[in-house]
Coordinates of C-alpha atoms in Angstrom, one line a residue:
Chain A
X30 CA 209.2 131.2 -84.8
X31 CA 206.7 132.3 -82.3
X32 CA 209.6 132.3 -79.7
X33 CA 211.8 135.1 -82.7
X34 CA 208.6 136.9 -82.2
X35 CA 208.6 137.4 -78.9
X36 CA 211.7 138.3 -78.6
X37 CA 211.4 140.7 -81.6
X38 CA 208.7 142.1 -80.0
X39 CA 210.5 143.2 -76.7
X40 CA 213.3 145.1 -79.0
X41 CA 210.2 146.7 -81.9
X42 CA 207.3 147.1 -79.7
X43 CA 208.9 149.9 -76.7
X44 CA 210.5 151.8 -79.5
X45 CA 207.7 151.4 -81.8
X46 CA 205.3 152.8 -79.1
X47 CA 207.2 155.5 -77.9
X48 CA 207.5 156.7 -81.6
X49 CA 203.7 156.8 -81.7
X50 CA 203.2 158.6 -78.3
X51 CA 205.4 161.0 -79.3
X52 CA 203.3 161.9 -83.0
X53 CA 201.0 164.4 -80.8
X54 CA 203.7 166.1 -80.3
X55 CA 205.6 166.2 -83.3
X56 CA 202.3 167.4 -85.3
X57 CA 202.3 170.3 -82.5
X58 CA 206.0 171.8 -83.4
X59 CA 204.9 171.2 -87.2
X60 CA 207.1 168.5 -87.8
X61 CA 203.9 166.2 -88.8
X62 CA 201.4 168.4 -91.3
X63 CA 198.7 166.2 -89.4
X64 CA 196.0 168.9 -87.5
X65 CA 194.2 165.9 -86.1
X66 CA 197.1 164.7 -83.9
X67 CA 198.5 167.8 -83.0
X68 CA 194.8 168.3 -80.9
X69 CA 195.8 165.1 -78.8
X70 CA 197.5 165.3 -75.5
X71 CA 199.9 161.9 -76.5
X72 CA 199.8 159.3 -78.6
X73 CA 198.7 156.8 -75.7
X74 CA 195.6 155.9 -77.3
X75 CA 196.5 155.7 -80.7
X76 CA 198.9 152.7 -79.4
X77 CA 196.0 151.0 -77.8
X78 CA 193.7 151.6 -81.2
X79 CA 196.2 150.2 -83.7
X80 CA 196.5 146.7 -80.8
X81 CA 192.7 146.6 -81.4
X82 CA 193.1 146.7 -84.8
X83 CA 195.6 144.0 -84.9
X84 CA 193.6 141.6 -83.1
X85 CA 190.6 142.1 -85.7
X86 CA 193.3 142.0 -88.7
X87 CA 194.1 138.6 -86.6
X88 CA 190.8 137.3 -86.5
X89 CA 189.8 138.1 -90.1
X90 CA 193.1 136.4 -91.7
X91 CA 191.8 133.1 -89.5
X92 CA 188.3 133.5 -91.0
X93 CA 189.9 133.6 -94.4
X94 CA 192.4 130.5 -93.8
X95 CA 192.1 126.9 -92.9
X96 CA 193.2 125.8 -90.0
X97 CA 193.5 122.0 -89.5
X98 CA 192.2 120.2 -85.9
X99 CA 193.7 117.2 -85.5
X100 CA 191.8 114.4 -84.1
X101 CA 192.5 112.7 -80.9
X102 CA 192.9 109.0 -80.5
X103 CA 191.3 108.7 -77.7
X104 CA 187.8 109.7 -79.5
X105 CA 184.8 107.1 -78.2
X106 CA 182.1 105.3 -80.4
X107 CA 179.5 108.6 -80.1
X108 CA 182.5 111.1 -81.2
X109 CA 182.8 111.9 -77.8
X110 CA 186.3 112.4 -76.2
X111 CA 186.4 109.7 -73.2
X112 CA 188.2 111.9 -70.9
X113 CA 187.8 114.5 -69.1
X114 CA 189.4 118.3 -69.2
X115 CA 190.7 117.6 -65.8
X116 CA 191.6 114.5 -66.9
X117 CA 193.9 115.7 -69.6
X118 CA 195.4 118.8 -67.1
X119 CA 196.3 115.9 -64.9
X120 CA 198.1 113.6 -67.6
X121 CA 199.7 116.4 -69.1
X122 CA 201.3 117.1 -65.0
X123 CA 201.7 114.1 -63.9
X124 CA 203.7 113.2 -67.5
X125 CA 205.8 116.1 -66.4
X126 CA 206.5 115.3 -62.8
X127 CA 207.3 111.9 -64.1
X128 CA 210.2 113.1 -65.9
X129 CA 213.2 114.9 -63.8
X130 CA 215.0 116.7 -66.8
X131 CA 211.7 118.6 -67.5
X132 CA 210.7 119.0 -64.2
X133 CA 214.3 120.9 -63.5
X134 CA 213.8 122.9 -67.1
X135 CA 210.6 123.9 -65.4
X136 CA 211.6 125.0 -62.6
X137 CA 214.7 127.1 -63.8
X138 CA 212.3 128.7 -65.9
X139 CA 210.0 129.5 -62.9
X140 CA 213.1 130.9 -61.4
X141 CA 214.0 133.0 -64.3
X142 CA 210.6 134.6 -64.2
X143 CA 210.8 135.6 -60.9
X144 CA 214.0 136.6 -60.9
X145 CA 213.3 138.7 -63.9
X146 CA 209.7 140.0 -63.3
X147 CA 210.2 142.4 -60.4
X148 CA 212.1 144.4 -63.3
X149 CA 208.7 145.3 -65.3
X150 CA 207.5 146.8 -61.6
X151 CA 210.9 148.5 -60.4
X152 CA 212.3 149.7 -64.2
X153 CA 209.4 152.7 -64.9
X154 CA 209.7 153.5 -61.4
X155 CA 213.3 153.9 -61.1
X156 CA 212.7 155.9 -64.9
X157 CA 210.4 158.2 -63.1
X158 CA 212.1 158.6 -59.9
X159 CA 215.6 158.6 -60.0
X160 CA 217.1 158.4 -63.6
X161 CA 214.6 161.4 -65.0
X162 CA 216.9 164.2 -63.4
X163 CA 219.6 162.5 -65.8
X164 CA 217.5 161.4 -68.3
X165 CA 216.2 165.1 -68.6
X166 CA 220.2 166.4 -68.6
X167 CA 220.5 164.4 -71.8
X168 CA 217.4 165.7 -73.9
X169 CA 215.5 162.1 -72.4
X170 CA 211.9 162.3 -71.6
X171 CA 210.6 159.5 -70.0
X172 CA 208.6 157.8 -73.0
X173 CA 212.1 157.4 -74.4
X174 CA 214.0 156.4 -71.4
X175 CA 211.8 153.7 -71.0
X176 CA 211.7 152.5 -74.1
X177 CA 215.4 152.6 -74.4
X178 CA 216.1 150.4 -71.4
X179 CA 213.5 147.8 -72.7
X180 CA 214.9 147.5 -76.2
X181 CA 218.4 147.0 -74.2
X182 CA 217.0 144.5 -72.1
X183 CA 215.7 142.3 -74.6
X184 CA 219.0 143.2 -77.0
X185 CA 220.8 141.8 -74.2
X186 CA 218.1 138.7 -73.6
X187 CA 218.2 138.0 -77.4
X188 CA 222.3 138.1 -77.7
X189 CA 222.4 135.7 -74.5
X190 CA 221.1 133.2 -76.3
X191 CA 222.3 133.8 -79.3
X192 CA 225.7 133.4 -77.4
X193 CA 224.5 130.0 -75.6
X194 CA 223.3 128.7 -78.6
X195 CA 225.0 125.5 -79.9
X196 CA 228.0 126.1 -82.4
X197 CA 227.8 130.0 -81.3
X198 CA 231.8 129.7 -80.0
Chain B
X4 CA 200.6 104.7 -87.6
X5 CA 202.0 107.0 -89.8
X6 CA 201.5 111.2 -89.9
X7 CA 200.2 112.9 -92.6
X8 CA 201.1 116.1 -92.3
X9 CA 198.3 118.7 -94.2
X10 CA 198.2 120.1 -97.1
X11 CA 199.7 123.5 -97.5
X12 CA 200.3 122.8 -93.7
X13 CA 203.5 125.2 -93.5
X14 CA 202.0 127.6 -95.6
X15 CA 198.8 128.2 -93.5
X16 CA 201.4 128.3 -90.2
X17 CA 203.5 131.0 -92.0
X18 CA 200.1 132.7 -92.4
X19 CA 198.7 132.5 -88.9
X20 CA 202.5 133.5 -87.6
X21 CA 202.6 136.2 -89.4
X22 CA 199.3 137.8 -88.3
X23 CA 199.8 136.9 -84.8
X24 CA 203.2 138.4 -84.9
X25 CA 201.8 142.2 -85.9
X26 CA 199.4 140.8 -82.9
X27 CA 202.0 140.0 -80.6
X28 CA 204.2 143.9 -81.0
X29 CA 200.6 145.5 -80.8
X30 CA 200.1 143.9 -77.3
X31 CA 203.6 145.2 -76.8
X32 CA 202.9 148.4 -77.6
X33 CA 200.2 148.2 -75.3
X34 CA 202.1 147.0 -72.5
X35 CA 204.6 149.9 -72.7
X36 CA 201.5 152.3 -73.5
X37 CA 199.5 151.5 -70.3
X38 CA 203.4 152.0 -68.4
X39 CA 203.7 155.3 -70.0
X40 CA 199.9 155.9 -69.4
X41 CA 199.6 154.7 -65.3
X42 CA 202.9 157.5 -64.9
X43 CA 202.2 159.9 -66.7
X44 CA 198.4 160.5 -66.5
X45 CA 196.8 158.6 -63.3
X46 CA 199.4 158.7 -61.2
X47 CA 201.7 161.4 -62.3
X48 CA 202.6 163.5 -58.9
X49 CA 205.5 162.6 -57.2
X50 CA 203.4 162.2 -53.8
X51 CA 201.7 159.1 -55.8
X52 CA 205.1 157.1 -56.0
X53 CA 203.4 154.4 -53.9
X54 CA 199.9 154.5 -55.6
X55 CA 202.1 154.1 -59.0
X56 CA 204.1 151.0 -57.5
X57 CA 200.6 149.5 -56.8
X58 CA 199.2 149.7 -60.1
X59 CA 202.5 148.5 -62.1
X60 CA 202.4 146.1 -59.3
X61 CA 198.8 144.9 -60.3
X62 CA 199.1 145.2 -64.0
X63 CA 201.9 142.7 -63.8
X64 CA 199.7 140.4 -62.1
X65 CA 197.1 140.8 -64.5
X66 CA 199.5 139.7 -67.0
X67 CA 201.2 137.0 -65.0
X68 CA 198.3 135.6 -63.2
X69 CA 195.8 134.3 -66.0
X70 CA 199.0 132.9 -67.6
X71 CA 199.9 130.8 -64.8
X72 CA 196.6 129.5 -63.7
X73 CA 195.0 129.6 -67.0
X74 CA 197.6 128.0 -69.2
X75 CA 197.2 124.3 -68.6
X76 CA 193.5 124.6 -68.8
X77 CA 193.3 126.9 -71.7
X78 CA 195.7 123.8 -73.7
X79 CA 193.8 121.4 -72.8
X80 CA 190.6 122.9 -73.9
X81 CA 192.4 123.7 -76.9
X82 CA 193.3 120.3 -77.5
X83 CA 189.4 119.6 -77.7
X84 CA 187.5 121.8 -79.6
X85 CA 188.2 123.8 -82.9
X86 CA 191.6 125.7 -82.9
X87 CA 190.4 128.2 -85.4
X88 CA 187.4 128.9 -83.9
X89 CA 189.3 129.3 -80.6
X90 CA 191.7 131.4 -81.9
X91 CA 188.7 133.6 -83.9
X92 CA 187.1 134.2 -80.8
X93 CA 190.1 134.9 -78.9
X94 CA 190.8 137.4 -80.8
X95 CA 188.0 138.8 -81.7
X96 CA 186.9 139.2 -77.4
X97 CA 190.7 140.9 -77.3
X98 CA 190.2 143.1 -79.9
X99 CA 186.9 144.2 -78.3
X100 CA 188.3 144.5 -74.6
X101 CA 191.5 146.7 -76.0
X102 CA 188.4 148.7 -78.3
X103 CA 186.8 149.5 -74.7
X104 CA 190.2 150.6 -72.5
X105 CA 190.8 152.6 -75.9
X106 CA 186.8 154.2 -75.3
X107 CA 187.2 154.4 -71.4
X108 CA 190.9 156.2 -71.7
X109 CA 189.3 158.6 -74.4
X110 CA 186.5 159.2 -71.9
X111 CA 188.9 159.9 -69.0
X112 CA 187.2 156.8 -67.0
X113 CA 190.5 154.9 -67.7
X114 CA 191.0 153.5 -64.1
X115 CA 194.2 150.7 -63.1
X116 CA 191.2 148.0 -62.2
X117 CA 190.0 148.3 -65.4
X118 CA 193.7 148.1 -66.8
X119 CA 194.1 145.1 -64.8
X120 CA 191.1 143.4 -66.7
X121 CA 192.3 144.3 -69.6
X122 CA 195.5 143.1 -69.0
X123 CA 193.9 139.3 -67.9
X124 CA 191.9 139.3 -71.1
X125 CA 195.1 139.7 -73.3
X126 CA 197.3 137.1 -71.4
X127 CA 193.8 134.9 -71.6
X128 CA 193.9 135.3 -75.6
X129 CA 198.0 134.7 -74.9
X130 CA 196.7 131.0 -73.6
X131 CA 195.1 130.2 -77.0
X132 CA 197.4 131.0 -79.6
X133 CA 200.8 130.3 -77.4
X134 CA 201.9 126.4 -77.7
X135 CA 202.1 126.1 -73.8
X136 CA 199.6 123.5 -73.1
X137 CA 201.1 120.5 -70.8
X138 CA 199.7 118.0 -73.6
X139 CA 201.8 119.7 -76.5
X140 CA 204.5 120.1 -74.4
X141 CA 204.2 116.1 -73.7
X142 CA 204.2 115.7 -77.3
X143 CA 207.2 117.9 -77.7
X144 CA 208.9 116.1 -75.6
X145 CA 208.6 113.0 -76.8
X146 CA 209.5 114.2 -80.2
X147 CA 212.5 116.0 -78.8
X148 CA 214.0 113.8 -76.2
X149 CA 212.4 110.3 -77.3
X150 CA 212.2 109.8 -80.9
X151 CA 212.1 106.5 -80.4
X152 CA 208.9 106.8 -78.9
X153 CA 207.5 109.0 -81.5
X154 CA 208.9 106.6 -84.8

């Protein structure tokens, strides 16, 4: 589910955000009958406050919940947890080198993220320096070139594997 | 020995996921914010095209960095102490670092070092409520490649 989310996020979140950016402006032409935005310069920092707000919404829904710990077996006579942090980062690796099929699903997925992360860099710069003339021909500014290009790029992550999944064909 | 699972145990989850999924497209937001923020404020001239590539360059690595380093320590300690205070505190110090690049933007002292701070603090909070840590993972393992070892 946390996985759905992410990828949810990549498709909501670019469009999302360049909707709010855009609200300054919109309450400028009259569109929005909202004085207090039309005064900003974008809707960059509105964005930011509404992520800060999440993250306290976050924290006060944990306050209100219980969330179970579960206890480790390895727990000594004094409650104390025999080993060490380093000890555990160690098993945890050395459980992983151990075992060749998840060593090699690691290490496609290192690939795959640095195959793919150059594109966060090089995508707002080829926006803003080469596809704005275009963009700009079409009625494109570059909040909403941007955010087109990400929601196609995760469409096109999410309907890979949707396509790869088992039973899909 | 046999698992009892908690009660109201998927409930609770549904709960947390929820929340942290309004969490997660905020911090989305901000990604593509701070993008739309380094190009078209700090560095907007055309003559900056190289500062620009710098600072998307560095804000990736804020993101990427922490997550790489960070993530097998941040399960394990996660393994080991309370999850929901964790997860409280995590959130809480994320709320309060986005609360200040919200103040220093506002102020016009918004600068890309202080982007790339903020950026580490959210993958750091990313550490704590993602299910990454080398011990879970053994665990998933097991229960997805060797149930045996799990029954």
């Amino acid at each position: 589910m946390m996985q759905t989310t992410w990828s949810l996020s990549g498709i909501i979140s670019p469009a999302l955000a360049a909707l709010i950016i855009a609200l300054p402006a919109l309450a400028a032409q009259g569109a929005l009958p909202l004085a207090i935005l039309a005064a900003m310069r974008d809707g960059t920092p509105l964005v930011i406050a509404i992520d800060a707000l999440t993250f306290f919404f976050c924290a006060a829904v944990l306050v209100a919940i219980h969330v179970p710990s579960p206890k480790r077996a390895d727990i000594g006579a004094g409650g104390r947890i025999e080993q060490g942090l380093w000890a555990d980062v160690r098993e945890g690796a050395t459980f992983i080198w151990q075992r060749p099929p998840l060593l090699w699903l690691l290490s496609a997925f290192v690939i795959a993220n640095m195959a793919g992360a150059p594109a966060g860099v090089i995508v707002p710069l080829l926006v803003k320096f080469n596809l704005a003339p275009n963009g700009a021909a079409h009625g494109l500014i570059f909040e909403t070139t941007l955010a087109l290009l990400g929601v196609v790029r995760a469409l096109e992550g999410s309907l890979a594997g949707c396509s790869s999944a088992p039973g899909a064909d | 020995m046999s698992y009892t699972p908690p009660p109201h145990g998927f409930r609770t989850f549904v709960i947390v996921w929820a929340a942290q999924s309004l969490s997660v497209i905020g911090s989305g937001m901000t990604g593509f914010a701070l993008n739309v923020y380094l190009a078209q404020v700090l560095y907007a001239a055309p003559e900056q095209k190289v500062e620009l590539a710098l600072a998307f360059t560095a804000l990736s690595l804020g993101f990427t960095i922490p997550f790489v380093f960070g993530g097998p320590l941040a399960g394990a300690y996660a393994d080991r102490h309370d999850r929901k205070q964790i997860m409280i505190v995590a959130n809480v110090a994320n709320g309060l670092t986005t609360a200040l690049t919200l103040a220093l933007m506002l102020a016009g002292s918004l600068q890309s070092g202080c982007l790339w701070s903020s950026a580490s603090s959210l993958q750091r909070r990313r550490h704590f409520t993602t299910p990454l840590s080398m011990r879970r993972m053994r665990c998933w393992y097991r229960t997805a490649c060797c149930p045996e070892l799990t029954a």
